[in-house]
Amino acid sequence: MWRMSLCAGYRSVGCRIVGIKGLWGSRVVRTCSTPAIPAGRITALQAVDLWTNHFVERGVMEPDHSSLHILAYLLGAKTINSLERGKLSEFLSPEKTEQMWRLCSRRLSRMPVQYVIEEWDFRDLTLKMRPPVFIPRPETEELVELVLTDVDMRPGTGAGVDAPHTCLEVGCGSGAIALSLLKSLPQLKVIALDQSQDAVDLTGENALRLGLQDRLQVYHLDVIKDAETVLSLCRHVSTLVSNPPYLFSEDMDTLEPEIFRFEDHAALDGGIDGLKVIKQILTLAPQILSNHGRVYLEVDPRHPPLIRRWVEANVEEMRYVETRHDVSGRPRFCILRKEKSNKDHKLDLD
Amino acid sequence: MAHRRAAHLLPTASQCVSRLWVPRLRNPPNAIGQTASFLGPNGAPGRAPRSLHTATPSRAAKLLSLDELFAKRSLQEHLKELQAEYAECLKAASSRGDEPRTERTRVSLLAPLVQSIGELDTKRRQLAETETLLTDEDPALQELAQLEHEGCQREIQDLRQKILDQLLPEEEADLSDLVLEVTAGIGGQEAMLFTDEVFDMYQGYARHQGWSFDILEHMTSEIGGLRHASASVSGPHSYKRMKFEAGVHRVQRVPRTEKQGRMHTSTMTVAVLPQPTEISFTINSKDLRIETKRASGAGGQHVNTTDSAVRILHLPTGVVAECQQERSQIKNKEKAMKALRAKLYSRKLEEETSRRYNQRKVQIGTKGRSEKIRTYNFSKDRVTDHRLGTTVHDVRSFLLGEDLLDQMNSWLQEFSNQEALEELLEETQRDGS
């Protein structure tokens, strides 16, 4: 239900933009408060200043970064720093001005910049972004880094030294993790799951744009509701990676409007203790992974000791290996390993 | 007659472009390249399209020709000493069994040089032989002798150059890549516009040399121009060449914004930091504090920011590097780390280089950082390098970062080598070894 109002919300903002051009400098505040497009020509820099001020007035977060990123995108650059000399002081064409107004007005409604410009970078990939599919966070770039460095150092995982590794990603979102791994590891195959059809579609779209679709399979599955199906699809996986919803339900209310209004809550809410999906992943892991296969999770900073204790008590075949920190020094990543116990070896049908 | 001989001895245009060793032209330094640079389209000596002239003799850097260098007694003595040392070490190394490790390494170090010296002696004897035939009665023989004579002379010059290269030890940093930093100096907006042009020039130079040029930081100013920028440059001999670009560059012209047509002088600074390889220089991650926008609050899924700037502080030294060039935070981190490594590495090398370059005119390192090395005068359309005392025309072409810059850079290279050689000869003379 919240999703329907969301769509209606930003569509209505969109349809108010075209129309009356106010006088340059006049502050005509209309019903949905879209600032008027100036009658005369303005430079790129003037447009940025104007909109930064609008954002400040309306309490929009990161007002300067927002207008700079939108402008850079419009002028064909990633960031303002990489723009060609003098572009900032050039006049914007009427088309570009109109586009600037249209995009910045979306930002006024607290839509995240990544959704406004419909793209963002993750490691060395540029991915298409679309609400409500979860926007990749910088911490997750480090999760991928972790997996990549570990893969280099790991011996064969028992599936045969020359056999290509398969990785399972739970909750692929826009495809950031899956596609980064596929890009960096030419021999890797990835199975990606998400409970959201939008996410499945977007991952597929990004895979096609990057030419990585051949080694990727994406399924619309919920790791809790569709556990049986998941298990039938995934066997002898060497790596399980996930950035599962890990927020505590009570923290959902404290989220900024950018997140609360626009991103899929199911990609964020991990239940009372934030561990709902994590626990399910770890429960299924022994059946999905080959022996010595590893799990890499991004989690809330409070989780690592909780996860360690829970796994020791509840999942016999998973060993907690270590906790790694993110760039800000918070405990952020949990690494676990499947260790088949001796008694199971005799009954081993793998 | 002598003039005609001289014309034959002039290197062809292609030779000039590939090896701009000025002394090969056998002219005194004050007449560097006046007419002798290129052969015109019909084979006659012609003027180079861009002429150049040196400053007055007293200010000009004395770039000695190969002939002059090899005429030096100190050099001849030094070469003889090295040959003698080689012979001794060879004897010592072969006589006893496993003892003389130092002698054996010395032998392998000196071998190529000694071989070149031997080849040079052989060539000079050959030259002497052809000289006798030059006055032969048979015109066919004479012509043949002429050709051989010229060939010998060219090979002699090549061997001499080779010997000089082998004499001078390669500096550790010469093999590395670099981080280039440009900063606007005095002159407000005009200085920033000039900084932008100079940064473009080096980007062009990198393209010209086939190097990669990866921008790490690029702080434009709101009023136009570039406040500060840095780039990671990599490719063969990149640091070796670029190190001479470090220092203060000055521009003299009527700025675009100047309404009354007055000339202004503005400055910008270039810093060149060698970029070490992973193995040769490691930084302990515990010594680093990495600052990002994500630091406050819970981070992760709780927050969505688009500010992915990264700032890295090296705690023991206080050196800082930052980057906001990319949208990806991890990419900004990598670039900041690159810049940091270069800064720390150059600090490490600082001691060595300042000792070695202490007495020289061509300074590198922090000592050279505040030296005015070059002036770009637009109204007189010339670029002057103050270390060489050399002036080149056509500022706009120079700022393309192509042949003109390459030419000047080569001269700086030769001059620096020459200073290094002189130091080397003085040292050995002093040591009396």
PDB file of C-alpha atoms in Angstrom, chain B residues 203-320:
ATOM      1  CA  GLN B 203      47.881  15.541 -19.862  1.00  0.00           C
ATOM      2  CA  GLY B 204      48.918  16.176 -23.457  1.00  0.00           C
ATOM      3  CA  TYR B 205      52.486  15.229 -22.657  1.00  0.00           C
ATOM      4  CA  ALA B 206      51.366  11.949 -21.149  1.00  0.00           C
ATOM      5  CA  ARG B 207      49.384  11.234 -24.307  1.00  0.00           C
ATOM      6  CA  HIS B 208      52.404  12.170 -26.410  1.00  0.00           C
ATOM      7  CA  GLN B 209      54.640   9.801 -24.453  1.00  0.00           C
ATOM      8  CA  GLY B 210      52.092   6.991 -24.346  1.00  0.00           C
ATOM      9  CA  TRP B 211      51.657   7.167 -20.579  1.00  0.00           C
ATOM     10  CA  SER B 212      48.417   6.779 -18.694  1.00  0.00           C
ATOM     11  CA  PHE B 213      47.045   9.849 -16.941  1.00  0.00           C
ATOM     12  CA  ASP B 214      44.516   9.096 -14.204  1.00  0.00           C
ATOM     13  CA  ILE B 215      43.077  12.097 -12.391  1.00  0.00           C
ATOM     14  CA  LEU B 216      43.012  11.596  -8.619  1.00  0.00           C
ATOM     15  CA  GLU B 217      41.857  15.012  -7.560  1.00  0.00           C
ATOM     16  CA  HIS B 218      40.524  17.992  -9.468  1.00  0.00           C
ATOM     17  CA  MET B 219      39.408  21.078  -7.560  1.00  0.00           C
ATOM     18  CA  THR B 220      38.034  23.631  -9.956  1.00  0.00           C
ATOM     19  CA  SER B 221      37.244  27.096  -8.737  1.00  0.00           C
ATOM     20  CA  GLU B 222      33.828  28.662  -8.987  1.00  0.00           C
ATOM     21  CA  ILE B 223      35.179  31.659 -10.835  1.00  0.00           C
ATOM     22  CA  GLY B 224      36.901  29.460 -13.372  1.00  0.00           C
ATOM     23  CA  GLY B 225      40.214  27.677 -13.487  1.00  0.00           C
ATOM     24  CA  LEU B 226      41.867  25.047 -11.347  1.00  0.00           C
ATOM     25  CA  ARG B 227      42.827  25.443  -7.712  1.00  0.00           C
ATOM     26  CA  HIS B 228      44.525  22.156  -7.216  1.00  0.00           C
ATOM     27  CA  ALA B 229      44.685  18.878  -9.035  1.00  0.00           C
ATOM     28  CA  SER B 230      46.615  15.669  -8.933  1.00  0.00           C
ATOM     29  CA  ALA B 231      46.996  12.774 -11.324  1.00  0.00           C
ATOM     30  CA  SER B 232      48.611   9.380 -11.282  1.00  0.00           C
ATOM     31  CA  VAL B 233      50.897   9.086 -14.306  1.00  0.00           C
ATOM     32  CA  SER B 234      52.400   5.789 -15.337  1.00  0.00           C
ATOM     33  CA  GLY B 235      54.480   4.544 -18.187  1.00  0.00           C
ATOM     34  CA  PRO B 236      58.131   3.960 -19.089  1.00  0.00           C
ATOM     35  CA  HIS B 237      60.498   6.617 -17.776  1.00  0.00           C
ATOM     36  CA  SER B 238      57.596   8.746 -16.627  1.00  0.00           C
ATOM     37  CA  TYR B 239      59.130   9.817 -13.331  1.00  0.00           C
ATOM     38  CA  LYS B 240      62.534  10.138 -14.912  1.00  0.00           C
ATOM     39  CA  ARG B 241      61.194  12.733 -17.334  1.00  0.00           C
ATOM     40  CA  MET B 242      58.568  14.470 -15.249  1.00  0.00           C
ATOM     41  CA  LYS B 243      60.810  15.112 -12.263  1.00  0.00           C
ATOM     42  CA  PHE B 244      62.289  18.104 -14.037  1.00  0.00           C
ATOM     43  CA  GLU B 245      58.905  19.755 -14.280  1.00  0.00           C
ATOM     44  CA  ALA B 246      58.693  20.315 -10.547  1.00  0.00           C
ATOM     45  CA  GLY B 247      58.899  23.870  -9.302  1.00  0.00           C
ATOM     46  CA  VAL B 248      57.241  27.216  -9.821  1.00  0.00           C
ATOM     47  CA  HIS B 249      56.017  28.096 -13.310  1.00  0.00           C
ATOM     48  CA  ARG B 250      55.339  31.729 -14.073  1.00  0.00           C
ATOM     49  CA  VAL B 251      53.046  33.236 -16.674  1.00  0.00           C
ATOM     50  CA  GLN B 252      53.306  36.759 -18.033  1.00  0.00           C
ATOM     51  CA  ARG B 253      50.403  37.997 -20.118  1.00  0.00           C
ATOM     52  CA  VAL B 254      47.353  40.203 -20.239  1.00  0.00           C
ATOM     53  CA  PRO B 255      44.680  38.142 -18.442  1.00  0.00           C
ATOM     54  CA  ARG B 256      41.336  37.461 -20.081  1.00  0.00           C
ATOM     55  CA  THR B 257      39.562  39.376 -17.358  1.00  0.00           C
ATOM     56  CA  GLU B 258      41.881  42.376 -17.507  1.00  0.00           C
ATOM     57  CA  LYS B 259      39.988  45.371 -18.847  1.00  0.00           C
ATOM     58  CA  GLN B 260      42.815  47.862 -19.033  1.00  0.00           C
ATOM     59  CA  GLY B 261      45.175  45.667 -20.980  1.00  0.00           C
ATOM     60  CA  ARG B 262      47.845  45.495 -18.266  1.00  0.00           C
ATOM     61  CA  MET B 263      50.363  42.668 -18.089  1.00  0.00           C
ATOM     62  CA  HIS B 264      50.216  40.440 -15.052  1.00  0.00           C
ATOM     63  CA  THR B 265      52.585  37.888 -13.644  1.00  0.00           C
ATOM     64  CA  SER B 266      51.001  34.869 -11.968  1.00  0.00           C
ATOM     65  CA  THR B 267      52.436  31.632 -10.697  1.00  0.00           C
ATOM     66  CA  MET B 268      51.573  28.011 -10.172  1.00  0.00           C
ATOM     67  CA  THR B 269      53.497  25.153  -8.576  1.00  0.00           C
ATOM     68  CA  VAL B 270      54.140  21.692  -9.912  1.00  0.00           C
ATOM     69  CA  ALA B 271      55.100  18.871  -7.576  1.00  0.00           C
ATOM     70  CA  VAL B 272      56.203  15.469  -8.842  1.00  0.00           C
ATOM     71  CA  LEU B 273      56.103  12.569  -6.416  1.00  0.00           C
ATOM     72  CA  PRO B 274      57.492   9.153  -7.321  1.00  0.00           C
ATOM     73  CA  GLN B 275      54.966   6.382  -6.934  1.00  0.00           C
ATOM     74  CA  PRO B 276      56.438   3.305  -5.339  1.00  0.00           C
ATOM     75  CA  THR B 277      55.430  -0.249  -6.138  1.00  0.00           C
ATOM     76  CA  GLU B 278      53.574  -2.261  -3.507  1.00  0.00           C
ATOM     77  CA  ILE B 279      56.610  -4.321  -2.663  1.00  0.00           C
ATOM     78  CA  SER B 280      59.122  -1.549  -2.361  1.00  0.00           C
ATOM     79  CA  PHE B 281      57.117   0.521   0.054  1.00  0.00           C
ATOM     80  CA  THR B 282      54.461  -0.737   2.426  1.00  0.00           C
ATOM     81  CA  ILE B 283      52.244   1.262   4.722  1.00  0.00           C
ATOM     82  CA  ASN B 284      50.863  -0.257   7.878  1.00  0.00           C
ATOM     83  CA  SER B 285      47.081   0.068   7.809  1.00  0.00           C
ATOM     84  CA  LYS B 286      47.123   0.576  11.575  1.00  0.00           C
ATOM     85  CA  ASP B 287      48.886   3.879  10.943  1.00  0.00           C
ATOM     86  CA  LEU B 288      45.990   5.172   8.899  1.00  0.00           C
ATOM     87  CA  ARG B 289      42.820   6.936   9.847  1.00  0.00           C
ATOM     88  CA  ILE B 290      40.324   6.883   7.008  1.00  0.00           C
ATOM     89  CA  GLU B 291      37.576   9.480   7.163  1.00  0.00           C
ATOM     90  CA  THR B 292      34.345   9.292   5.233  1.00  0.00           C
ATOM     91  CA  LYS B 293      30.886  10.809   5.440  1.00  0.00           C
ATOM     92  CA  ARG B 294      29.603   7.443   6.623  1.00  0.00           C
ATOM     93  CA  ALA B 295      31.513   7.700   9.871  1.00  0.00           C
ATOM     94  CA  SER B 296      28.782   9.287  11.957  1.00  0.00           C
ATOM     95  CA  GLY B 297      25.751   7.299  13.007  1.00  0.00           C
ATOM     96  CA  ALA B 298      25.148   3.647  12.302  1.00  0.00           C
ATOM     97  CA  GLY B 299      26.076   3.690   8.611  1.00  0.00           C
ATOM     98  CA  GLY B 300      25.137   0.744   6.443  1.00  0.00           C
ATOM     99  CA  GLN B 301      21.502   0.325   5.516  1.00  0.00           C
ATOM    100  CA  HIS B 302      20.539   3.108   7.949  1.00  0.00           C
ATOM    101  CA  VAL B 303      21.954   5.845   5.767  1.00  0.00           C
ATOM    102  CA  ASN B 304      21.954   6.838   2.145  1.00  0.00           C
ATOM    103  CA  THR B 305      24.531   9.486   1.254  1.00  0.00           C
ATOM    104  CA  THR B 306      25.935  10.632  -2.049  1.00  0.00           C
ATOM    105  CA  ASP B 307      28.986  12.203  -0.458  1.00  0.00           C
ATOM    106  CA  SER B 308      31.608   9.554  -1.097  1.00  0.00           C
ATOM    107  CA  ALA B 309      34.684  11.698  -0.429  1.00  0.00           C
ATOM    108  CA  VAL B 310      37.485   9.928   1.396  1.00  0.00           C
ATOM    109  CA  ARG B 311      40.246  11.501   3.435  1.00  0.00           C
ATOM    110  CA  ILE B 312      43.178   9.468   4.703  1.00  0.00           C
ATOM    111  CA  LEU B 313      45.443  10.645   7.482  1.00  0.00           C
ATOM    112  CA  HIS B 314      48.781   8.966   8.109  1.00  0.00           C
ATOM    113  CA  LEU B 315      49.009   9.237  11.867  1.00  0.00           C
ATOM    114  CA  PRO B 316      52.764   8.999  12.441  1.00  0.00           C
ATOM    115  CA  THR B 317      53.632  11.749   9.960  1.00  0.00           C
ATOM    116  CA  GLY B 318      50.435  13.793   9.705  1.00  0.00           C
ATOM    117  CA  VAL B 319      50.462  13.505   5.922  1.00  0.00           C
ATOM    118  CA  VAL B 320      46.983  13.724   4.435  1.00  0.00           C
TER     119      VAL B 320
END
